Amino acid sequence: MSSYNLSTMSYPNLTTQESYVRPFTDGVTIFSGIIIFLFCVIGILLNTMTILVIRKSQKLRNVFMLFITSLCVSDLMSALISPLFWYRRTVGFDVWIPPNFFCKLYWGAELMTTFSTSMHILNFAFLRLLSIQHPVVFQRITKRGGLLWVLTIWVIAFLCGFVTMWLFTGADPGVKRDRYSGEPNARWPACTVLLATIENYKKFSLSSYNIFILLPMFAIAIVSVLICGSVHKHTKSSTMTEDAAIKRRVRKEKQAVLQLVLIVCSFIFGYLPFVTYELWATQTDAGPVVDYWFGLCQYFCLRFSECMNPVFYNISSSKMRRYTKQYLNNTCKDCKGCERTENAGSRVVTSTSTREATGV
């Protein structure tokens, strides 16, 4: 890296042999770092807290919360690998210094969590529809059955996302990116799709992104409409009765709809730009500046979406809010208790030391 300056390096253009300047400045490196690392910290804190709240609250341990916990795990993994994206798009744009393992790890984990999130939300929506339209059938789903369901989703995401991208991607550590090669991947970061696998990756992306993201989006929209229709019918029926149990059930269904709508909107906001960029970048020959900024902005949307999910879980569920507040209060009390214990212990030590020094 010492043989050239990252902020001023230039190469001949991919096709015109004119000077080519890196498509971002040092200011963009700092700006994107602030945003991505901020999202990283927020994502880790909020998703970890949500997982702990659900695990510590017996009344939150149901099939729906199992799916939400697994979704939080997926978002947490995305937050943990987000610094690799920042490095890939900035400092390591032309020269990838870390071992190739980290490049493959980023891509594999990124696509695995993407496919996992999509399948989780689709199945979560289906469960909501089942619980509203066929509550008797829904009640037959055990926690063990729900756990196997979630594990199946992760196995599919691992095989179709992680393993596949591990084979398709890579980097040459310490090797300066050849920006004037004229190859299809010359404008991309140093850690990217391997030249030998580009054609296969194009076929894979067209099929997998349609199967795992676009089709689930369409299916989720249909299921959401069906859920809203069912809840609307139940709401009209509840106005004609004084049965408190029915009214309570309708109120819970409305909260469930709100939760689903927020999760789905967040999913579309984050993942539609992602899949659009991934398909666009492999099928077009846009300039490096457009490609760079499209790739950066779609990732901002993705990270924002994954940070907002834990917030939406609390906004849409009074029970979740109650147990979150209880968890935070207990955590604060434990911290204050530890602090008082430490202070008391230090006072005892000081008193003992004083007595020993005075010979009392």
PDB file of C-alpha atoms in Angstrom, residues 50 52-66 69 143 317-324:
ATOM      1  CA  THR A  50     -34.513  -7.974  22.073  1.00  0.00           C
ATOM      2  CA  LEU A  52     -32.346 -11.250  25.871  1.00  0.00           C
ATOM      3  CA  VAL A  53     -35.800  -9.835  26.665  1.00  0.00           C
ATOM      4  CA  ILE A  54     -37.529 -12.712  24.863  1.00  0.00           C
ATOM      5  CA  ARG A  55     -35.243 -15.353  26.395  1.00  0.00           C
ATOM      6  CA  LYS A  56     -35.737 -14.031  29.947  1.00  0.00           C
ATOM      7  CA  SER A  57     -39.528 -13.636  29.724  1.00  0.00           C
ATOM      8  CA  GLN A  58     -41.439 -16.899  29.955  1.00  0.00           C
ATOM      9  CA  LYS A  59     -44.661 -15.368  28.596  1.00  0.00           C
ATOM     10  CA  LEU A  60     -42.884 -14.258  25.419  1.00  0.00           C
ATOM     11  CA  ARG A  61     -41.701 -17.731  24.534  1.00  0.00           C
ATOM     12  CA  ASN A  62     -44.118 -18.706  21.764  1.00  0.00           C
ATOM     13  CA  VAL A  63     -43.808 -19.592  18.097  1.00  0.00           C
ATOM     14  CA  PHE A  64     -44.072 -15.974  16.928  1.00  0.00           C
ATOM     15  CA  MET A  65     -41.358 -14.834  19.329  1.00  0.00           C
ATOM     16  CA  LEU A  66     -39.203 -17.742  18.186  1.00  0.00           C
ATOM     17  CA  THR A  69     -35.668 -14.058  17.962  1.00  0.00           C
ATOM     18  CA  LYS A 143     -42.465 -24.953  20.126  1.00  0.00           C
ATOM     19  CA  SER A 317     -46.702  -5.010  20.851  1.00  0.00           C
ATOM     20  CA  SER A 318     -47.746  -3.710  24.260  1.00  0.00           C
ATOM     21  CA  LYS A 319     -46.578  -6.962  25.852  1.00  0.00           C
ATOM     22  CA  MET A 320     -43.149  -6.615  24.257  1.00  0.00           C
ATOM     23  CA  ARG A 321     -42.877  -3.026  25.454  1.00  0.00           C
ATOM     24  CA  ARG A 322     -43.837  -4.029  28.974  1.00  0.00           C
ATOM     25  CA  TYR A 323     -41.226  -6.773  29.217  1.00  0.00           C
ATOM     26  CA  THR A 324     -38.572  -4.599  27.597  1.00  0.00           C
TER      27      THR A 324
END
